[in-house]
Short mmCIF file of C-alpha atoms in Angstrom, two decimals:
data_model
loop_
_atom_site.label_atom_id
_atom_site.label_comp_id
_atom_site.label_asym_id
_atom_site.label_seq_id
_atom_site.Cartn_x
_atom_site.Cartn_y
_atom_site.Cartn_z
CA UNK A 30 7.87 0.59 -13.02
CA UNK A 31 10.75 -0.61 -15.23
CA UNK A 32 10.74 -4.10 -16.69
CA UNK A 33 13.72 -5.11 -14.56
CA UNK A 34 12.03 -4.04 -11.34
CA UNK A 35 8.79 -5.75 -12.35
CA UNK A 36 10.77 -8.91 -12.99
CA UNK A 37 12.52 -8.61 -9.61
CA UNK A 38 9.20 -8.16 -7.81
CA UNK A 39 7.73 -11.12 -9.62
CA UNK A 40 10.69 -13.24 -8.55
CA UNK A 41 10.27 -12.02 -4.96
CA UNK A 42 6.62 -13.01 -5.08
CA UNK A 43 7.79 -16.50 -6.05
CA UNK A 44 10.10 -16.60 -3.02
CA UNK A 45 13.40 -15.94 -4.82
CA UNK A 46 15.76 -14.80 -2.04
CA UNK A 47 18.40 -13.53 -4.45
CA UNK A 48 15.77 -11.15 -5.86
CA UNK A 49 14.83 -10.10 -2.32
CA UNK A 50 18.45 -9.25 -1.57
CA UNK A 51 18.58 -7.13 -4.71
CA UNK A 52 15.45 -5.24 -3.63
CA UNK A 53 17.00 -4.78 -0.18
CA UNK A 54 20.24 -3.40 -1.66
CA UNK A 55 18.25 -1.09 -3.93
CA UNK A 56 16.00 0.40 -1.24
CA UNK A 57 17.83 0.06 2.07
CA UNK A 58 19.35 3.54 1.95
CA UNK A 59 15.99 5.16 1.18
CA UNK A 60 14.28 3.28 3.99
CA UNK A 61 17.09 4.10 6.41
CA UNK A 62 16.91 7.77 5.50
CA UNK A 63 13.20 7.86 6.27
CA UNK A 64 13.65 5.90 9.48
CA UNK A 65 16.61 7.94 10.70
CA UNK A 66 14.89 11.13 9.63
CA UNK A 67 12.01 10.31 11.96
CA UNK A 68 13.75 8.74 14.96
CA UNK A 69 17.25 10.31 14.79
CA UNK A 70 18.75 7.29 16.48
CA UNK A 71 20.90 4.67 14.75
CA UNK A 72 19.75 1.50 16.50
CA UNK A 73 16.08 2.43 16.32
CA UNK A 74 16.46 3.31 12.65
CA UNK A 75 18.07 -0.05 11.90
CA UNK A 76 15.27 -1.86 13.77
CA UNK A 77 12.79 -0.01 11.60
CA UNK A 78 14.67 -0.92 8.41
CA UNK A 79 14.55 -4.57 9.41
CA UNK A 80 10.85 -4.37 10.21
CA UNK A 81 10.05 -2.60 6.95
CA UNK A 82 11.73 -5.17 4.74
CA UNK A 83 10.21 -8.09 6.61
CA UNK A 84 6.81 -6.48 6.11
CA UNK A 85 7.51 -5.78 2.45
CA UNK A 86 8.59 -9.33 1.66
CA UNK A 87 5.72 -10.81 3.64
CA UNK A 88 3.15 -8.74 1.76
CA UNK A 89 4.82 -8.49 -1.64
CA UNK A 90 2.34 -11.05 -2.92
CA UNK A 91 -0.36 -8.41 -2.49
CA UNK A 92 1.49 -5.79 -4.52
CA UNK A 93 -0.43 -5.50 -7.78
CA UNK A 94 1.68 -2.84 -9.47
CA UNK A 95 -1.13 -0.25 -9.50
CA UNK A 96 1.15 2.27 -7.82
CA UNK A 97 4.90 2.38 -8.27
CA UNK A 98 6.90 0.12 -6.02
CA UNK A 99 9.01 2.87 -4.54
CA UNK A 100 5.95 4.83 -3.30
CA UNK A 101 4.78 1.55 -1.77
CA UNK A 102 8.17 1.24 -0.05
CA UNK A 103 8.13 4.84 1.16
CA UNK A 104 4.60 4.51 2.51
CA UNK A 105 5.50 1.35 4.41
CA UNK A 106 8.70 2.90 5.74
CA UNK A 107 6.99 6.04 7.00
CA UNK A 108 4.07 4.17 8.58
CA UNK A 109 6.45 1.78 10.33
CA UNK A 110 8.64 4.64 11.61
CA UNK A 111 5.62 6.53 12.94
CA UNK A 112 4.24 3.40 14.63
CA UNK A 113 7.66 2.85 16.18
CA UNK A 114 7.67 6.38 17.62
CA UNK A 115 4.17 5.87 19.03
CA UNK A 116 5.19 2.62 20.72
CA UNK A 117 8.32 4.26 22.15
CA UNK A 118 6.30 7.13 23.63
CA UNK A 119 4.43 4.59 25.71
CA UNK A 120 7.60 2.96 27.04
CA UNK A 121 10.76 4.50 28.53
CA UNK A 122 12.99 6.46 26.18
CA UNK A 123 16.32 4.98 25.13
CA UNK A 124 19.47 6.18 26.73
CA UNK A 125 21.48 8.52 24.59
CA UNK A 126 24.79 7.42 26.00
CA UNK A 127 25.24 5.07 23.02
CA UNK A 128 24.77 7.97 20.67
CA UNK A 129 27.09 10.16 22.71
CA UNK A 130 29.80 7.52 22.45
CA UNK A 131 29.20 7.25 18.74
CA UNK A 132 29.42 10.99 18.34
CA UNK A 133 32.57 11.20 20.39
CA UNK A 134 34.25 8.36 18.58
CA UNK A 135 33.39 9.56 15.08
CA UNK A 136 35.96 11.69 13.36
CA UNK A 137 38.91 12.74 15.44
CA UNK A 138 38.66 16.18 13.81
CA UNK A 139 35.53 17.14 15.80
CA UNK A 140 36.16 19.01 19.05
CA UNK A 141 34.28 17.72 22.09
CA UNK A 142 32.34 20.96 22.52
CA UNK A 143 31.27 20.81 18.86
CA UNK A 144 30.19 17.21 19.34
CA UNK A 145 28.16 18.19 22.38
CA UNK A 146 26.52 21.05 20.46
CA UNK A 147 25.67 18.73 17.56
CA UNK A 148 24.20 16.28 20.03
CA UNK A 149 22.11 18.97 21.67
CA UNK A 150 20.84 20.16 18.29
CA UNK A 151 19.94 16.62 17.25
CA UNK A 152 17.96 16.17 20.45
CA UNK A 153 16.14 19.43 19.83
CA UNK A 154 15.36 18.41 16.24
CA UNK A 155 14.11 15.02 17.45
CA UNK A 156 11.85 16.68 20.05
CA UNK A 157 10.57 19.22 17.54
CA UNK A 158 9.74 16.54 14.96
CA UNK A 159 7.98 14.49 17.63
CA UNK A 160 5.74 17.48 18.37
CA UNK A 161 4.47 17.68 14.80
CA UNK A 162 1.29 15.82 13.84
CA UNK A 163 2.12 12.56 12.03
CA UNK A 164 1.11 13.79 8.59
CA UNK A 165 3.07 17.03 8.84
CA UNK A 166 6.10 15.09 10.06
CA UNK A 167 5.81 12.66 7.16
CA UNK A 168 5.61 15.54 4.67
CA UNK A 169 8.69 17.20 6.18
CA UNK A 170 10.76 14.00 6.10
CA UNK A 171 9.70 13.12 2.56
CA UNK A 172 10.53 16.58 1.28
CA UNK A 173 13.43 17.84 3.37
CA UNK A 174 15.27 14.57 3.93
CA UNK A 175 14.30 12.48 0.92
CA UNK A 176 13.65 15.21 -1.65
CA UNK A 177 10.49 13.62 -3.06
CA UNK A 178 8.46 15.76 -5.44
CA UNK A 179 4.96 16.94 -4.47
CA UNK A 180 3.48 14.35 -6.79
CA UNK A 181 5.51 11.52 -5.31
CA UNK A 182 4.58 12.66 -1.83
CA UNK A 183 0.90 12.78 -2.74
CA UNK A 184 1.07 9.16 -3.90
CA UNK A 185 3.07 8.02 -0.89
CA UNK A 186 0.70 9.75 1.54
CA UNK A 187 -2.49 9.00 -0.44
CA UNK A 188 -3.62 12.59 -0.50
CA UNK A 189 -3.87 15.49 -2.93
CA UNK A 190 -0.97 17.77 -3.84
CA UNK A 191 -2.81 20.64 -2.19
CA UNK A 192 -2.79 18.72 1.08
CA UNK A 193 0.92 17.99 0.63
CA UNK A 194 1.68 21.71 0.28
CA UNK A 195 -0.49 22.58 3.24
CA UNK A 196 1.23 20.00 5.46
CA UNK A 197 4.66 21.20 4.38
CA UNK A 198 3.76 24.82 5.00
CA UNK A 199 2.42 24.26 8.52
CA UNK A 200 5.13 21.72 9.36
CA UNK A 201 7.92 24.12 8.37
CA UNK A 202 6.26 26.97 10.24
CA UNK A 203 5.98 24.95 13.42
CA UNK A 204 9.55 23.62 13.18
CA UNK A 205 10.93 27.11 12.68
CA UNK A 206 9.11 28.23 15.82
CA UNK A 207 10.25 25.23 17.86
CA UNK A 208 13.86 25.46 16.69
CA UNK A 209 14.20 29.22 17.03
CA UNK A 210 17.61 29.93 18.50
CA UNK A 211 18.96 26.60 17.33
CA UNK A 212 18.62 27.07 13.60
CA UNK A 213 20.04 30.20 12.00
CA UNK A 214 17.24 32.37 10.68
CA UNK A 215 17.73 34.11 7.39
CA UNK A 216 19.83 37.22 7.64
CA UNK A 217 21.60 36.16 10.83
CA UNK A 218 25.32 35.50 10.80
CA UNK B 26 6.39 45.94 -1.67
CA UNK B 27 4.07 44.53 1.01
CA UNK B 28 1.36 43.53 -1.49
CA UNK B 29 3.79 41.75 -3.77
CA UNK B 30 5.35 39.99 -0.76
CA UNK B 31 2.01 38.51 0.28
CA UNK B 32 1.34 37.18 -3.20
CA UNK B 33 4.90 35.88 -3.57
CA UNK B 34 4.95 34.23 -0.13
CA UNK B 35 2.48 31.63 -1.41
CA UNK B 36 4.87 30.82 -4.24
CA UNK B 37 8.06 31.04 -2.23
CA UNK B 38 7.83 27.56 -0.78
CA UNK B 39 6.95 26.11 -4.17
CA UNK B 40 9.98 27.92 -5.57
CA UNK B 41 12.16 26.58 -2.78
CA UNK B 42 10.93 23.08 -3.56
CA UNK B 43 11.49 23.61 -7.31
CA UNK B 44 7.83 23.00 -8.04
CA UNK B 45 6.98 26.31 -9.68
CA UNK B 46 6.07 26.62 -13.32
CA UNK B 47 8.36 28.61 -15.60
CA UNK B 48 6.34 31.82 -15.23
CA UNK B 49 5.94 31.43 -11.48
CA UNK B 50 9.70 30.91 -11.10
CA UNK B 51 10.50 34.08 -13.03
CA UNK B 52 8.01 36.03 -10.91
CA UNK B 53 9.63 34.85 -7.71
CA UNK B 54 13.18 35.48 -8.93
CA UNK B 55 12.32 39.01 -9.99
CA UNK B 56 10.78 39.70 -6.61
CA UNK B 57 13.70 38.19 -4.70
CA UNK B 58 16.13 40.54 -6.40
CA UNK B 59 14.39 43.44 -4.69
CA UNK B 60 13.06 42.01 -1.44
CA UNK B 61 15.35 41.33 1.48
CA UNK B 62 12.48 39.97 3.60
CA UNK B 63 11.68 37.20 1.16
CA UNK B 64 15.36 36.49 0.63
CA UNK B 65 15.70 36.05 4.39
CA UNK B 66 12.71 33.72 4.45
CA UNK B 67 14.22 31.62 1.71
CA UNK B 68 17.51 31.48 3.59
CA UNK B 69 15.64 30.41 6.70
CA UNK B 70 14.08 27.50 4.84
CA UNK B 71 17.46 26.48 3.53
CA UNK B 72 18.94 26.49 7.04
CA UNK B 73 16.07 24.37 8.32
CA UNK B 74 16.53 21.90 5.50
CA UNK B 75 20.27 21.64 6.17
CA UNK B 76 19.61 21.08 9.88
CA UNK B 77 17.15 18.31 9.12
CA UNK B 78 19.08 16.67 6.32
CA UNK B 79 22.79 16.82 7.19
CA UNK B 80 22.73 14.35 10.11
CA UNK B 81 20.76 11.88 8.00
CA UNK B 82 23.24 12.14 5.11
CA UNK B 83 26.07 11.54 7.54
CA UNK B 84 24.37 8.57 9.17
CA UNK B 85 23.60 6.88 5.84
CA UNK B 86 27.13 7.39 4.59
CA UNK B 87 28.58 5.58 7.61
CA UNK B 88 26.10 2.73 7.74
CA UNK B 89 27.10 -0.70 6.42
CA UNK B 90 23.87 -2.67 7.16
CA UNK B 91 26.09 -5.71 7.64
CA UNK B 92 23.89 -7.73 9.93
CA UNK B 93 20.48 -6.35 8.85
CA UNK B 94 20.04 -8.54 5.78
CA UNK B 95 20.97 -11.67 7.73
CA UNK B 96 18.22 -10.98 10.28
CA UNK B 97 15.68 -10.33 7.54
CA UNK B 98 16.69 -13.46 5.66
CA UNK B 99 16.33 -15.55 8.80
CA UNK B 100 12.85 -14.13 9.45
CA UNK B 101 11.73 -14.85 5.91
CA UNK B 102 13.12 -18.37 5.89
CA UNK B 103 11.42 -19.18 9.18
CA UNK B 104 8.13 -18.21 7.67
CA UNK B 105 8.54 -20.00 4.31
CA UNK B 106 5.98 -22.79 3.86
CA UNK B 107 4.91 -24.87 0.87
CA UNK B 108 1.89 -23.37 -0.90
CA UNK B 109 -1.52 -24.96 -0.33
CA UNK B 110 -1.54 -26.13 -3.91
CA UNK B 111 1.71 -28.00 -3.51
CA UNK B 112 0.48 -29.51 -0.25
CA UNK B 113 -2.74 -30.82 -1.81
CA UNK B 114 -0.97 -32.06 -4.89
CA UNK B 115 1.62 -33.84 -2.83
CA UNK B 116 -1.00 -35.45 -0.61
CA UNK B 117 -3.41 -36.68 -3.29
CA UNK B 118 -0.74 -37.33 -5.88
CA UNK B 119 -2.94 -35.60 -8.47
CA UNK B 120 -1.56 -33.88 -11.49
CA UNK B 121 -4.01 -33.94 -14.41
CA UNK B 122 -6.67 -31.48 -13.18
CA UNK B 123 -3.94 -29.05 -12.22
CA UNK B 124 -2.46 -28.78 -15.67
CA UNK B 125 -2.69 -25.24 -16.93
CA UNK B 126 -4.35 -26.13 -20.19
CA UNK B 127 -7.19 -27.70 -18.28
CA UNK B 128 -7.80 -25.48 -15.29
CA UNK B 129 -7.26 -22.07 -16.90
CA UNK B 130 -10.04 -22.44 -19.49
CA UNK B 131 -12.23 -24.17 -16.90
CA UNK B 132 -11.83 -21.31 -14.41
CA UNK B 133 -12.32 -18.70 -17.13
CA UNK B 134 -15.58 -20.29 -18.28
CA UNK B 135 -16.80 -20.62 -14.69
CA UNK B 136 -16.05 -16.95 -14.01
CA UNK B 137 -17.86 -15.93 -17.16
CA UNK B 138 -20.96 -17.86 -16.17
CA UNK B 139 -20.88 -16.26 -12.72
CA UNK B 140 -20.38 -12.80 -14.19
CA UNK B 141 -23.34 -13.17 -16.54
CA UNK B 142 -25.58 -15.00 -14.13
CA UNK B 143 -25.01 -13.20 -10.85
CA UNK B 144 -26.84 -9.93 -11.65
CA UNK B 145 -29.89 -12.00 -12.46
CA UNK B 146 -29.61 -14.25 -9.46
CA UNK B 147 -28.62 -11.70 -6.85
CA UNK B 148 -30.76 -8.62 -7.10
CA UNK B 149 -29.62 -5.89 -4.78
CA UNK B 150 -32.06 -5.24 -1.97
CA UNK B 151 -31.14 -2.39 0.29
CA UNK B 152 -30.49 -3.51 3.83
CA UNK B 153 -31.07 -1.26 6.82
CA UNK B 154 -27.41 -0.23 6.85
CA UNK B 155 -27.54 0.49 3.09
CA UNK B 156 -30.31 3.03 3.75
CA UNK B 157 -28.05 5.06 6.02
CA UNK B 158 -25.96 7.83 4.56
CA UNK B 159 -22.94 7.66 6.87
CA UNK B 160 -20.82 4.54 6.55
CA UNK B 161 -18.23 5.46 9.15
CA UNK B 162 -16.83 8.44 11.01
CA UNK B 163 -13.43 8.79 12.61
CA UNK B 164 -11.68 11.58 14.43
CA UNK B 165 -8.61 11.21 16.64
CA UNK B 166 -8.74 14.81 17.78
CA UNK B 167 -12.40 15.79 18.24
CA UNK B 168 -15.64 14.48 19.64
CA UNK B 169 -18.08 13.81 16.86
CA UNK B 170 -21.85 13.45 16.74
CA UNK B 171 -23.71 11.70 13.93
CA UNK B 172 -27.42 12.23 13.41
CA UNK B 173 -29.44 10.71 10.58
CA UNK B 174 -32.92 11.87 9.86
CA UNK B 175 -34.77 9.60 7.47
CA UNK B 176 -37.64 12.01 7.11
CA UNK B 177 -35.47 14.85 5.90
CA UNK B 178 -33.07 12.60 3.98
CA UNK B 179 -30.29 14.38 5.75
CA UNK B 180 -27.39 13.22 7.84
CA UNK B 181 -25.46 15.52 10.12
CA UNK B 182 -21.90 15.00 11.24
CA UNK B 183 -20.92 17.53 13.87
CA UNK B 184 -17.35 18.14 15.03
CA UNK B 185 -17.11 19.63 18.51
CA UNK B 186 -14.33 22.17 18.71
CA UNK B 187 -12.89 23.94 21.73
CA UNK B 188 -14.78 23.68 25.04
CA UNK B 189 -17.74 21.98 23.36
CA UNK B 190 -15.47 19.03 22.71
CA UNK B 191 -14.45 18.73 26.36
CA UNK B 192 -17.97 18.72 27.72
CA UNK B 193 -19.67 16.38 25.30
CA UNK B 194 -19.33 12.60 25.54
CA UNK C 28 1.85 -43.94 -28.85
CA UNK C 29 0.28 -42.37 -31.99
CA UNK C 30 -3.18 -42.41 -30.35
CA UNK C 31 -1.88 -40.70 -27.21
CA UNK C 32 -0.17 -38.06 -29.27
CA UNK C 33 -3.40 -37.36 -31.18
CA UNK C 34 -5.34 -37.05 -27.95
CA UNK C 35 -2.85 -34.46 -26.68
CA UNK C 36 -3.08 -32.51 -29.92
CA UNK C 37 -6.89 -32.47 -29.74
CA UNK C 38 -6.74 -31.22 -26.16
CA UNK C 39 -4.40 -28.41 -27.23
CA UNK C 40 -6.61 -27.32 -30.15
CA UNK C 41 -9.73 -27.36 -27.96
CA UNK C 42 -7.92 -25.26 -25.34
CA UNK C 43 -6.99 -22.67 -27.95
CA UNK C 44 -10.54 -22.52 -29.32
CA UNK C 45 -11.87 -22.11 -25.81
CA UNK C 46 -9.65 -19.09 -25.27
CA UNK C 47 -10.95 -17.45 -28.44
CA UNK C 48 -14.58 -18.10 -27.53
CA UNK C 49 -14.08 -16.71 -24.03
CA UNK C 50 -12.31 -13.60 -25.32
CA UNK C 51 -15.07 -13.05 -27.89
CA UNK C 52 -17.75 -13.33 -25.19
CA UNK C 53 -15.97 -10.82 -23.00
CA UNK C 54 -15.55 -8.34 -25.84
CA UNK C 55 -19.21 -8.61 -26.79
CA UNK C 56 -20.49 -8.29 -23.25
CA UNK C 57 -18.08 -5.65 -21.95
CA UNK C 58 -19.83 -2.67 -23.64
CA UNK C 59 -23.12 -3.85 -22.09
CA UNK C 60 -21.63 -3.89 -18.64
CA UNK C 61 -20.04 -0.49 -19.09
CA UNK C 62 -23.21 1.12 -20.46
CA UNK C 63 -25.35 -0.09 -17.58
CA UNK C 64 -22.83 0.93 -14.98
CA UNK C 65 -22.20 4.66 -14.90
CA UNK C 66 -23.71 7.95 -15.77
CA UNK C 67 -21.82 11.05 -14.69
CA UNK C 68 -22.53 12.11 -11.08
CA UNK C 69 -22.32 15.79 -10.19
CA UNK C 70 -21.32 16.56 -6.63
CA UNK C 71 -22.69 19.73 -5.14
CA UNK C 72 -20.79 21.38 -2.31
CA UNK C 73 -22.11 24.35 -0.40
CA UNK C 74 -20.06 26.02 2.31
CA UNK C 75 -22.29 27.80 4.81
CA UNK C 76 -21.42 30.03 7.73
CA UNK C 77 -23.92 29.56 10.53
CA UNK C 78 -24.03 31.86 13.52
CA UNK C 79 -26.26 33.55 16.07
CA UNK C 80 -25.25 37.02 14.94
CA UNK C 81 -28.21 38.62 13.28
CA UNK C 82 -31.13 36.74 11.79
CA UNK C 83 -30.62 36.76 8.06
CA UNK C 84 -30.84 33.81 5.72
CA UNK C 85 -28.87 34.01 2.52
CA UNK C 86 -31.39 34.03 -0.35
CA UNK C 87 -29.34 31.31 -2.07
CA UNK C 88 -30.12 28.98 0.85
CA UNK C 89 -33.91 29.28 0.72
CA UNK C 90 -34.25 25.72 -0.59
CA UNK C 91 -32.52 24.27 2.46
CA UNK C 92 -33.68 26.85 4.99
CA UNK C 93 -36.41 24.60 6.35
CA UNK C 94 -33.96 21.73 6.78
CA UNK C 95 -31.39 23.94 8.47
CA UNK C 96 -34.01 25.56 10.66
CA UNK C 97 -35.39 22.25 11.89
CA UNK C 98 -31.98 20.72 12.53
CA UNK C 99 -29.98 23.63 13.98
CA UNK C 100 -30.55 26.48 16.40
CA UNK C 101 -28.59 29.13 14.51
CA UNK C 102 -30.30 32.37 13.59
CA UNK C 103 -28.19 33.35 10.62
CA UNK C 104 -26.96 31.40 7.61
CA UNK C 105 -24.66 32.80 4.95
CA UNK C 106 -23.58 30.97 1.82
CA UNK C 107 -19.82 31.31 1.37
CA UNK C 108 -19.35 29.03 -1.63
CA UNK C 109 -21.51 26.95 -3.95
CA UNK C 110 -19.59 24.59 -6.22
CA UNK C 111 -20.43 21.78 -8.55
CA UNK C 112 -17.55 19.31 -8.56
CA UNK C 113 -16.69 16.86 -11.31
CA UNK C 114 -14.72 14.25 -9.45
CA UNK C 115 -12.50 11.62 -11.02
CA UNK C 116 -13.04 8.29 -9.23
CA UNK C 117 -10.40 7.55 -6.59
CA UNK C 118 -8.59 10.82 -7.10
CA UNK C 119 -8.81 13.19 -4.10
CA UNK C 120 -9.80 16.80 -4.68
CA UNK C 121 -9.00 19.50 -2.20
CA UNK C 122 -11.21 22.51 -1.59
CA UNK C 123 -10.27 25.39 0.66
CA UNK C 124 -12.99 26.01 3.24
CA UNK C 125 -11.32 28.88 5.02
CA UNK C 126 -7.83 30.00 6.04
CA UNK C 127 -6.82 26.94 8.04
CA UNK C 128 -9.46 24.40 7.12
CA UNK C 129 -9.70 22.42 3.91
CA UNK C 130 -11.89 19.64 2.62
CA UNK C 131 -10.53 16.64 0.76
CA UNK C 132 -13.19 14.68 -1.11
CA UNK C 133 -12.76 11.47 -3.10
CA UNK C 134 -15.40 9.64 -5.11
CA UNK C 135 -14.61 6.05 -4.17
CA UNK C 136 -17.54 4.20 -5.68
CA UNK C 137 -20.22 5.07 -8.15
CA UNK C 138 -23.25 3.08 -9.22
CA UNK C 139 -26.40 4.01 -11.08
CA UNK C 140 -28.15 5.79 -8.24
CA UNK C 141 -25.53 5.80 -5.54
CA UNK C 142 -22.22 7.52 -5.00
CA UNK C 143 -19.83 6.84 -2.14
CA UNK C 144 -17.45 9.54 -0.98
CA UNK C 145 -14.55 9.59 1.39
CA UNK C 146 -14.44 13.00 3.01
CA UNK C 147 -11.64 14.34 5.15
CA UNK C 148 -11.56 17.65 6.95
CA UNK C 149 -8.09 19.00 7.54
CA UNK C 150 -6.93 21.78 9.80
CA UNK C 151 -3.44 23.09 8.98
CA UNK C 152 -2.99 20.02 6.82
CA UNK C 153 -3.73 17.59 9.67
CA UNK C 154 -6.80 15.40 9.60
CA UNK C 155 -9.53 16.22 12.11
CA UNK C 156 -12.29 14.15 10.54
CA UNK C 157 -12.42 11.16 8.22
CA UNK C 158 -15.78 9.90 7.06
CA UNK C 159 -17.33 7.82 4.31
CA UNK C 160 -20.84 8.68 3.13
CA UNK C 161 -23.27 7.14 0.66
CA UNK C 162 -25.39 9.57 -1.29
CA UNK C 163 -28.33 8.70 -3.47
CA UNK C 164 -30.81 11.08 -5.15
CA UNK C 165 -32.33 13.49 -2.66
CA UNK C 166 -29.90 12.72 0.19
CA UNK C 167 -27.60 15.30 1.73
CA UNK C 168 -24.87 15.15 4.28
CA UNK C 169 -24.16 18.19 6.45
CA UNK C 170 -20.75 18.30 8.08
CA UNK C 171 -20.39 21.06 10.60
CA UNK C 172 -18.46 22.31 13.56
CA UNK C 173 -15.25 24.04 12.49
CA UNK C 174 -15.25 27.50 13.98
CA UNK C 175 -15.34 30.46 11.62
CA UNK C 176 -15.50 33.99 12.89
CA UNK C 177 -18.38 34.13 15.36
CA UNK C 178 -20.07 31.06 14.01
CA UNK C 179 -19.44 27.63 12.59
CA UNK C 180 -18.94 26.22 9.14
CA UNK C 181 -21.46 23.76 7.71
CA UNK C 182 -20.61 21.86 4.54
CA UNK C 183 -23.64 20.62 2.61
CA UNK C 184 -22.81 17.84 0.16
CA UNK C 185 -25.26 16.20 -2.21
CA UNK C 186 -25.10 14.27 -5.45
CA UNK C 187 -27.07 14.66 -8.67
CA UNK C 188 -27.34 11.68 -11.02
#
C-alpha cells in the first residue's frame, strides 16, 4: 500500500469525510464493474455500490493493513454482490422494462433489432452467470471483467492460486456450454 | 498432434490470462502456429471474454454516480457518534490521566506484566472440547457425518455423495 | 512557574526512560517466547482408494489397516499418494486428489504439541466441505466420501512434531 493511500485510510479511520470521498472516487468504478458484472442491471449495481462503500467506511477501523486495501475492497464488493443475488432469488425478479428503455434510448445509431438482440444476450449471460457456483462466478468476474492477476484473485478470494485456476477453468467451461449458440465459438464466422 | 494438444491445453488458459512463464509462453506460441484446434479454443475464450466484458465497460463509461455519494455520506453522518473516550472525558471533566505521556507507558507496563505473568498463572488444561479433533464441519452441498473415536485417536468425516446423500439425515 | 516547569521536565524524562526499559525488556524476552513456541510440524497426507472390489490391502497401509478395518466395511484399500507437507502458516496449499477433486489445506495455528488445520475439499473448484481439525501427536483425521472409480477416496491426515 502506498504512503498516500495509507494516509487516506488513516484519515478515514478518524472520520475524515473528505478522505472518504477520495476513496470513493478512487474505487467506485472498480466496485461498479464487479457489481454490474455479477448482476447485469444498472439500478441493482448502483445499490450494491452504495452498500459496499457504507460497509467499507463502517468497518474501516478494523482494516489493519495486513492485506492490500484494494483486495479488501474487491472481496467486500464481490461478497456484497453475491449476497444481493441470493436475496433477489428469494424475492420476485425486477422488471426489465427499465433496462429495455435504457437500451432503446442509448445511442441513436443502434437499430431496434440490434438493441433487442443485445438485450437477449445480456439476459442469457445473466442467467448463465447465476447458474455458476458462487466461487466460480467470482473467479470469472475478477478475471474476465476486472482483469485481476491470479495472485490478486487468490488474495481477494482467500484461496490458493491452484484453486483460482481450477475455478476459472470450470467456470469458463460451464459458461461456454450454457452460452453455446449465443457466443461465437472459435472458427465460426 | 493430439499428445501435444493435451499437454498444451493445460497451459492454454494460463497463456490466455498472460500468466505463463517465458518458456511456457514460447511453448504455447510454437504449438499455436501449427494447431488450428487450439487456435479455435483460444478464439473461443476471447469471444467469451468480450461477451462478458463489453457490456460492463459500456455501463461504467456512461455512469456518473451523481447521487450515490450523497446517499453514502448521509448514511455515514447518521451513524457518526462521539467516541467513548470523548464521552467519558466530557462527563468527568478529566484530562490528566488521559495524557499520552502518562497512559501509554502505563498501558505498556501493564501489558508487559500480563504477558510475563499469564503463562504462569493460567496453565492450559485441556477441556473436553479441546480433546476432540474436529472443531467444526460445514458443507452446503452434501450431508456429512462426523465420528470421533477416542480409543483409536481417529476422527472420521464422511461426505455422502450421490444417492447416499439423499437417504441419510 | 519555575517549579511547575521542572515538574513537567521530570515527567518527560521519566516517560522516555520508561520507554527504553520497556523496549529492552521486550527485546530480552522475545527470543525466549519464540524458542518455547514452535518446532517444525510435518503434515502427513495419505490419499487412499477404498472399495469393495477385490480384497487386497496395499502393503504401504499395513500400519493403519487395523484402524481402517475396524472403522470401515471396505474390502480393498489402495494407497494412491503419500506426501509429507511442509506448510507455511496461514498460506493455503492445494493438492490434487483426483481429476475433479482437490484438497486445500492451511496450517492456521501451531503450538508445541498441537496443530490446527483448515481443510477444504473442492470439486471442480467449488467447495464441498470446509472443516477445521486439531491434531496432536498420535491423532489422525480421515476424510472420506468423494467417489473415485468403483470406490471412495479417504484422505488420512496426521501431524508429526
